[in-house]
Backbone as CSV, one residue per row, in Angstrom:
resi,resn,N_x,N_y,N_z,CA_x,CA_y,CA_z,C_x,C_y,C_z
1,UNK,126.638,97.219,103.029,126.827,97.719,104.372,125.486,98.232,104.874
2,UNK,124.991,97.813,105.785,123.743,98.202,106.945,124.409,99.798,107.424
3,UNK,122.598,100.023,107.744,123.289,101.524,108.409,124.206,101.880,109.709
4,UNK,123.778,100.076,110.288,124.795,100.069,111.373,125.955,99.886,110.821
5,UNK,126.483,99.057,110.339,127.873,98.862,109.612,128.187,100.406,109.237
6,UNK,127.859,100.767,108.985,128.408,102.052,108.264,128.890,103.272,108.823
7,UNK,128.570,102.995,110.528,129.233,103.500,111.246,130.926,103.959,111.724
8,UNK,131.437,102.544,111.185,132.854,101.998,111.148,133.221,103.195,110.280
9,UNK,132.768,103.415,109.387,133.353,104.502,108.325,133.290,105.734,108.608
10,UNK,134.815,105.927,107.901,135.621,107.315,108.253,134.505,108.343,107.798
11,UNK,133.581,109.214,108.582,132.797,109.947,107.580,133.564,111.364,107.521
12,UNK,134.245,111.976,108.026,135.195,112.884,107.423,135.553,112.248,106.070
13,UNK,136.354,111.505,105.733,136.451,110.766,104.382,135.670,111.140,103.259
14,UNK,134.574,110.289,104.084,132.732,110.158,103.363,132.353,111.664,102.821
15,UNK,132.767,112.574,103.852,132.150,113.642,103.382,132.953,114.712,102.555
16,UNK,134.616,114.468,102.650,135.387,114.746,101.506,135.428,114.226,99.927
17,UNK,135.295,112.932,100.086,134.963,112.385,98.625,133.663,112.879,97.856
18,UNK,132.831,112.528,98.580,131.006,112.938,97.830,131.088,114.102,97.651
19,UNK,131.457,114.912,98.686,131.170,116.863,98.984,132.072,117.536,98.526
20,UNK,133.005,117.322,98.919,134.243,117.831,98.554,134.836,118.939,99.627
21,UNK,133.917,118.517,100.734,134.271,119.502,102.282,134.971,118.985,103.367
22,UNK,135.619,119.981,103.821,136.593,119.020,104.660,136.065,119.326,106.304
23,UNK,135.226,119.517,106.188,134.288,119.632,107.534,132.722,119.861,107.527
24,UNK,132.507,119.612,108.642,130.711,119.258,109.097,130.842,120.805,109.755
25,UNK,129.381,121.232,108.849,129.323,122.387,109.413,128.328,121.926,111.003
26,UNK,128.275,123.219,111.816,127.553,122.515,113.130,126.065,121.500,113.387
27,UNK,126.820,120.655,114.280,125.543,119.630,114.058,125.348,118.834,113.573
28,UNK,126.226,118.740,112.190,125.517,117.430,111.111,126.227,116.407,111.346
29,UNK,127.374,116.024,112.470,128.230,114.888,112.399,127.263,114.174,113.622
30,UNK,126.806,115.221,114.593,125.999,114.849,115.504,124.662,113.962,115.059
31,UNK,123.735,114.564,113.968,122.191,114.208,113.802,123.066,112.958,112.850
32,UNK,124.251,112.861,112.133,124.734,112.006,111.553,124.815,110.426,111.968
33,UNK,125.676,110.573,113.364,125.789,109.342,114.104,125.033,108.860,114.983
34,UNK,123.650,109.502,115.017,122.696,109.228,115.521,121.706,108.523,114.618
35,UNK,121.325,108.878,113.249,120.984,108.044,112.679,121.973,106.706,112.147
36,UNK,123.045,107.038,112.132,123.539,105.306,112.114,123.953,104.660,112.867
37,UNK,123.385,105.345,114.334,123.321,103.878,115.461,121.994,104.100,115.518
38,UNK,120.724,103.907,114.394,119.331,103.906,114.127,118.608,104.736,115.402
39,UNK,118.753,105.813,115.588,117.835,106.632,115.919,117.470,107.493,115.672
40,UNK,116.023,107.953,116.048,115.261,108.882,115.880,115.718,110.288,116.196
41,UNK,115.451,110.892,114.788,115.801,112.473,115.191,115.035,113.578,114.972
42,UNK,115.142,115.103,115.678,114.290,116.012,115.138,114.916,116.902,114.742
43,UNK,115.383,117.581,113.502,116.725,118.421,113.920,116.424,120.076,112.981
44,UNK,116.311,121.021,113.537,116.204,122.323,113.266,117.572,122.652,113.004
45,UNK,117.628,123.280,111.605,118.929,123.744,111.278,118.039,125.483,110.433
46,UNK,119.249,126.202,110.327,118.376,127.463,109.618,118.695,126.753,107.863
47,UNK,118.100,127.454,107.385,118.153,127.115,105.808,119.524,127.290,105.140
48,UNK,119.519,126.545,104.393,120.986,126.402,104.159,121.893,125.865,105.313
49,UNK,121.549,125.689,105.997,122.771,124.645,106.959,122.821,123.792,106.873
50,UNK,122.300,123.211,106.116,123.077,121.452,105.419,122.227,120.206,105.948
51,UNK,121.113,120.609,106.104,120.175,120.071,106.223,119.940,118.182,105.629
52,UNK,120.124,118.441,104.761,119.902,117.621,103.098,120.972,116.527,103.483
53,UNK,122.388,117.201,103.902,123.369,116.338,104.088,123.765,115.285,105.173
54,UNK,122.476,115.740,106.327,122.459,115.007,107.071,121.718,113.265,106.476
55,UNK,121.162,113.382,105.956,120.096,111.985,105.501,121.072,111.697,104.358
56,UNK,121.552,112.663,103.174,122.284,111.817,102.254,123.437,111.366,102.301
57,UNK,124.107,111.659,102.955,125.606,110.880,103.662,125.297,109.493,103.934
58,UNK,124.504,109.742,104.755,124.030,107.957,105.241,123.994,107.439,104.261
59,UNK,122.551,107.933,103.147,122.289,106.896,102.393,123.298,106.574,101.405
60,UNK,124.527,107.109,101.142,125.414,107.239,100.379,126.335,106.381,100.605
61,UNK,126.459,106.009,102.176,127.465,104.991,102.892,126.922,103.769,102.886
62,UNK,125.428,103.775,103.502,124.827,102.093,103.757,124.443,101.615,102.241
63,UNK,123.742,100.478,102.764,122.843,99.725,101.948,121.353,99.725,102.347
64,UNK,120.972,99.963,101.576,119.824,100.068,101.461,119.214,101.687,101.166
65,UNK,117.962,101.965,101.309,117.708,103.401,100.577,117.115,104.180,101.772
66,UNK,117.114,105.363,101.360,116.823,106.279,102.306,115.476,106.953,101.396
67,UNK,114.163,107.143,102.274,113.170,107.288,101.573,112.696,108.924,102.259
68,UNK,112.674,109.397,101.858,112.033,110.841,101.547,111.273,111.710,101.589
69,UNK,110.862,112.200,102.350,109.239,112.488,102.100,109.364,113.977,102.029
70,UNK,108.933,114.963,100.905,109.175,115.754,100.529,107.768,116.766,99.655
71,UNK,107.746,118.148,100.587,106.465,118.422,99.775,106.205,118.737,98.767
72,UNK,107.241,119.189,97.786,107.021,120.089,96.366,107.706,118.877,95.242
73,UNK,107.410,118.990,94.689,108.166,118.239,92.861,109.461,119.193,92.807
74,UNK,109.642,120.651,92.995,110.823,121.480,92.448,111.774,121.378,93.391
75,UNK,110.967,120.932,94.540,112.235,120.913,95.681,112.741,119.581,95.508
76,UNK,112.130,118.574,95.011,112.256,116.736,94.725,113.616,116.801,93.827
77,UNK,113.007,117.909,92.546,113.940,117.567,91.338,115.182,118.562,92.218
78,UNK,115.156,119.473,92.310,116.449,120.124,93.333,117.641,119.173,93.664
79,UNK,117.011,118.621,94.876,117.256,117.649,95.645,117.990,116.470,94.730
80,UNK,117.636,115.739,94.210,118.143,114.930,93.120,119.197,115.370,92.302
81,UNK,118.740,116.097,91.717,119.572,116.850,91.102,121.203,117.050,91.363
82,UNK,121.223,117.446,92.429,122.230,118.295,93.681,122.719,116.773,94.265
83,UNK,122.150,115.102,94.547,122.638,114.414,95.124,123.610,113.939,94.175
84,UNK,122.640,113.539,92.386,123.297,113.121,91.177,124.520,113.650,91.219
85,UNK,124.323,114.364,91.506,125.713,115.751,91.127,127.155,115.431,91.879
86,UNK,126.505,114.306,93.238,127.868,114.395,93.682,127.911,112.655,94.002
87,UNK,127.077,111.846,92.688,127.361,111.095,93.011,126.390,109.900,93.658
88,UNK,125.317,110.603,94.146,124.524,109.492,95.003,123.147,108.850,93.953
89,UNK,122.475,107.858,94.158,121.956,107.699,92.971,120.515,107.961,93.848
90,UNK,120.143,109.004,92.731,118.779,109.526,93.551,117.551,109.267,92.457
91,UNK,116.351,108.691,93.061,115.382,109.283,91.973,114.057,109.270,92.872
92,UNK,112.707,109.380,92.043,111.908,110.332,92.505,110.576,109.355,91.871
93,UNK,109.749,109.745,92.834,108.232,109.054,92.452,107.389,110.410,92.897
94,UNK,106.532,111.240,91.085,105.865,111.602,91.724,104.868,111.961,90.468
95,UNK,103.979,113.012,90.690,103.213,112.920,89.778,103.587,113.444,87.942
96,UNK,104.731,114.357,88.154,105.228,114.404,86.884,105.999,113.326,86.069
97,UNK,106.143,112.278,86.603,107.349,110.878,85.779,105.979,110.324,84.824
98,UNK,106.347,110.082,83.789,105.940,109.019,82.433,106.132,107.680,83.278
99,UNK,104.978,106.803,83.020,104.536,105.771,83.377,106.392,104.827,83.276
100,UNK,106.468,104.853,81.786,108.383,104.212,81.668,109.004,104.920,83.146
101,UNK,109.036,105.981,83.374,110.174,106.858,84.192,109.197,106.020,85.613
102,UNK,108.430,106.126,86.101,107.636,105.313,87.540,107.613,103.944,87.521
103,UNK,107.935,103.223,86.536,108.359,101.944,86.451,109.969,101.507,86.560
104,UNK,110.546,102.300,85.845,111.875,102.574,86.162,112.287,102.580,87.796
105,UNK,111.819,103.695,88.172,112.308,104.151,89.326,111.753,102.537,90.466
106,UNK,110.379,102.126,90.384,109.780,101.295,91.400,110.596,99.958,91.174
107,UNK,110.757,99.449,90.174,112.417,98.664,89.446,113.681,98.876,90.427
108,UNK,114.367,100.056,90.050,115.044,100.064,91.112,115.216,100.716,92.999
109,UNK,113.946,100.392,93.354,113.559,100.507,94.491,113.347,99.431,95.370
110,UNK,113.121,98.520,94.194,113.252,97.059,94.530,114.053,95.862,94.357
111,UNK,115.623,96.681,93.548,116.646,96.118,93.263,117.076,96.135,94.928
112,UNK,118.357,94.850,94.871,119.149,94.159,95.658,119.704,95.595,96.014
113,UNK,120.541,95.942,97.566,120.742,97.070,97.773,122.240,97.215,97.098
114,UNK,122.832,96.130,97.001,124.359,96.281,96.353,124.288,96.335,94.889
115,UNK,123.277,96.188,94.158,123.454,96.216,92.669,123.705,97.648,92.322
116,UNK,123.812,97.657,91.130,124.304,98.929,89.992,122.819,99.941,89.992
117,UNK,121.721,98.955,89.787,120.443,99.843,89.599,119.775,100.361,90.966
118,UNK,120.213,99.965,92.278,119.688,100.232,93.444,120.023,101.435,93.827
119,UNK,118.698,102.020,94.306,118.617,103.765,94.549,119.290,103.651,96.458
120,UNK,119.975,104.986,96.173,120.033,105.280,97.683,119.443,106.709,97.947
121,UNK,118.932,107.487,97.488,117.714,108.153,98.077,116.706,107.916,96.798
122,UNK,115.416,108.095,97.783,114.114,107.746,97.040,113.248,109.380,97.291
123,UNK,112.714,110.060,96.806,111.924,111.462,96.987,110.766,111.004,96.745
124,UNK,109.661,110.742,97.788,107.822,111.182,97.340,107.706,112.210,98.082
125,UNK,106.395,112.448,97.744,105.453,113.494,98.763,104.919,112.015,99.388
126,UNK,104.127,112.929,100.809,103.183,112.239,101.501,102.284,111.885,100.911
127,UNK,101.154,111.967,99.881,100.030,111.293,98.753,100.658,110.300,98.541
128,UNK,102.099,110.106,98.330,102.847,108.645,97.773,101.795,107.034,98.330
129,UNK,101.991,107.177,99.536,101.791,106.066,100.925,100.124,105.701,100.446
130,UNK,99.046,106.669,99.555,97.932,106.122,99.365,97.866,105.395,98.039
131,UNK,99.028,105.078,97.743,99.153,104.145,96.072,99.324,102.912,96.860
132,UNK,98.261,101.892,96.829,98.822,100.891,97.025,99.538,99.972,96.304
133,UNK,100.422,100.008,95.324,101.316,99.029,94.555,102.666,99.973,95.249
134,UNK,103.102,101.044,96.064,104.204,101.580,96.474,103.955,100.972,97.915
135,UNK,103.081,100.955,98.858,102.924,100.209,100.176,102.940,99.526,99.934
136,UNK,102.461,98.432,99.242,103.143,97.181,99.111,104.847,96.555,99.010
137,UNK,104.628,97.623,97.877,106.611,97.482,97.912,107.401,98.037,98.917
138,UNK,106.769,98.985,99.340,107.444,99.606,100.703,107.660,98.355,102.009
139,UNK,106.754,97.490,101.801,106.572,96.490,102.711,107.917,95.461,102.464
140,UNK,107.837,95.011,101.258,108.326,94.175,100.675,109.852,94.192,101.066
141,UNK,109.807,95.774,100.557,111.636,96.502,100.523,111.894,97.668,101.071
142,UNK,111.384,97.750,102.387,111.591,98.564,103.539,112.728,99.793,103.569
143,UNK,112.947,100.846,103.646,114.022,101.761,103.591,114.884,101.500,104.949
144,UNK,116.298,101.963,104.627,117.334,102.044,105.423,116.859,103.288,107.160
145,UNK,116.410,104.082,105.878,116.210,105.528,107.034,115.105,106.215,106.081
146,UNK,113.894,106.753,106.953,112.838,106.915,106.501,113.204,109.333,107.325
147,UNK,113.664,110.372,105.666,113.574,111.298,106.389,112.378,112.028,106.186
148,UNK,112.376,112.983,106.639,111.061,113.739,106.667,111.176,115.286,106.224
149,UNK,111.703,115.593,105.079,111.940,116.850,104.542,110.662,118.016,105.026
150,UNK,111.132,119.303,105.293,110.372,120.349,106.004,109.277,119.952,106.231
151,UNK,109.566,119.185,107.805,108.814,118.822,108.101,107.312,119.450,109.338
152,UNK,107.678,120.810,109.182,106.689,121.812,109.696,105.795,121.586,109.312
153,UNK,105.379,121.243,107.760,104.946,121.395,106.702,103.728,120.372,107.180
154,UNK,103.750,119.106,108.110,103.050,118.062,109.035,102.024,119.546,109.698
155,UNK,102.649,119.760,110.618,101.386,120.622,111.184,101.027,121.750,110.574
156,UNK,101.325,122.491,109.660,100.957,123.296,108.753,99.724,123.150,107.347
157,UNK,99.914,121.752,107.035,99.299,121.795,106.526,98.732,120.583,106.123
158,UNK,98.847,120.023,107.230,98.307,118.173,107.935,96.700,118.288,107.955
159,UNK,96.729,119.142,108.120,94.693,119.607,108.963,93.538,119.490,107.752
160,UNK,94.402,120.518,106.875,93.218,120.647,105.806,93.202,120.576,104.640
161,UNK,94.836,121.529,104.201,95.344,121.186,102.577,95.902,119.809,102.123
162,UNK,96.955,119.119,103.079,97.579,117.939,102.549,96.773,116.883,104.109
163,UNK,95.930,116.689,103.917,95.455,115.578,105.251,96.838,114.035,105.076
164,UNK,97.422,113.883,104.220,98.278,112.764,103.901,99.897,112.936,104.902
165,UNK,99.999,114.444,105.338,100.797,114.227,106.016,100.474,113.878,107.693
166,UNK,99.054,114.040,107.981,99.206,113.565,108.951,99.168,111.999,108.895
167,UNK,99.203,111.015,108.514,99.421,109.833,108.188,101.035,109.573,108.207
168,UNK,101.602,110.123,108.284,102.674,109.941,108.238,103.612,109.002,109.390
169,UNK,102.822,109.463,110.716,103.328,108.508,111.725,102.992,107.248,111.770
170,UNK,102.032,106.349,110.417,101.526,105.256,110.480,103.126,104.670,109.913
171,UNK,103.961,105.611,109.358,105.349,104.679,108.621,106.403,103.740,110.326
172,UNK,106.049,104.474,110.988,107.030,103.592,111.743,106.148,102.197,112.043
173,UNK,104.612,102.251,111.764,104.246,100.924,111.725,104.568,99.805,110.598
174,UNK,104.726,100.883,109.998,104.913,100.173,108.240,106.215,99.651,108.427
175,UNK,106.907,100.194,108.606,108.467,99.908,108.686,109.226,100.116,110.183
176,UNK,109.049,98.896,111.046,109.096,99.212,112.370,110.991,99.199,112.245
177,UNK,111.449,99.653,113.000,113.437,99.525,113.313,113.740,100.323,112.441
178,UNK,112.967,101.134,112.089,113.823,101.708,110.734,113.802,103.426,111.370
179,UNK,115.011,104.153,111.351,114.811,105.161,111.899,114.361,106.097,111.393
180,UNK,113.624,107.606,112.025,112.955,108.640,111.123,113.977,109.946,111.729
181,UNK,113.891,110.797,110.690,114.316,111.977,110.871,113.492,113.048,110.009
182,UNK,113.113,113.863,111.121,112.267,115.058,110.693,113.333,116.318,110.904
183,UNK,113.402,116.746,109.565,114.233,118.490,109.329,113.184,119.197,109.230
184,UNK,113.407,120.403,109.812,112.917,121.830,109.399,113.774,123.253,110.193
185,UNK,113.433,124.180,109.205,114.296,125.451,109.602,113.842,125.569,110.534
């Protein structure tokens, strides 16, 4: 199922089975069906408002993967962690994985989106995009929905500490139709 297809689906359902909640707290059904009639979003929620659940629902329903961009490793493994947990198959490219564990993961990043080994969320940081054997594959095998975890974090610290997030707006060249969503508190 495309992220358009995936619209059709009951996501009350969607979000009882995976979550185990029988409602969208405010907002998230909204930034929800906006990314799966593929558009662009910016969406301020306070912390803890379910932030997370807006991008992994999707990727949980469609085909294809939802790619990540995320600044810390503890917030990566978090994140994963917390999707595993209910189900979604998450994994992570970053500088702590064993060469086996980054081969693994780029393996199934580039599996068929309906197989057994195909990821539906993917976690890098912004440094990811200057490996070229991951832009390449990024090319190759394009994400469903491209989000943008605290994404303040762009003008905060785009300038001088992480210069890689300002690069970041080169992804809708990379991957044109593909929608972005930037969270932050």
């Amino acid at each position: 199922m495309t992220v358009a297809l995936a619209r059709d689906v009951d996501l009350q359902r969607e979000l009882l089975r995976i979550y185990g909640y029988r409602e969208f707290r405010p907002n998230q059904r909204e930034v929800i069906d906006a990314l799966l009639c593929g558009r662009d979003v910016f969406v301020v929620m306070p912390t803890g408002g379910g932030k997370s659940l807006c991008y992994q629902l999707p990727a949980a329903i469609s085909n294809g993967f939802t790619l990540v961009i995320s600044p810390l490793i503890a917030l990566m493994k978090d994140q994963v962690d917390a999707a595993r947990a209910n189900g979604i198959r998450a994994g992570v490219l970053n500088s702590s994985l064993e060469p086996a564990e980054r081969a693994q993961t780029l393996d199934a990043m580039a599996a068929d989106p309906g197989s057994e080994q195909a990821l539906d969320l993917l976690y890098v940081a912004p440094e990811r995009f200057a490996d070229a054997a991951f832009s390449t594959l990024l090319q190759r095998r394009p994400p469903a929905l491209i989000a943008i975890d605290e994404a303040h974090c762009v003008s905060e610290w785009g300038h001088d500490f992480r210069p890689d997030y300002l690069r970041l707006g080169e992804l809708t060249a990379r991957c044109p139709g593909v929608p972005v969503a930037a969270f932050t508190a």
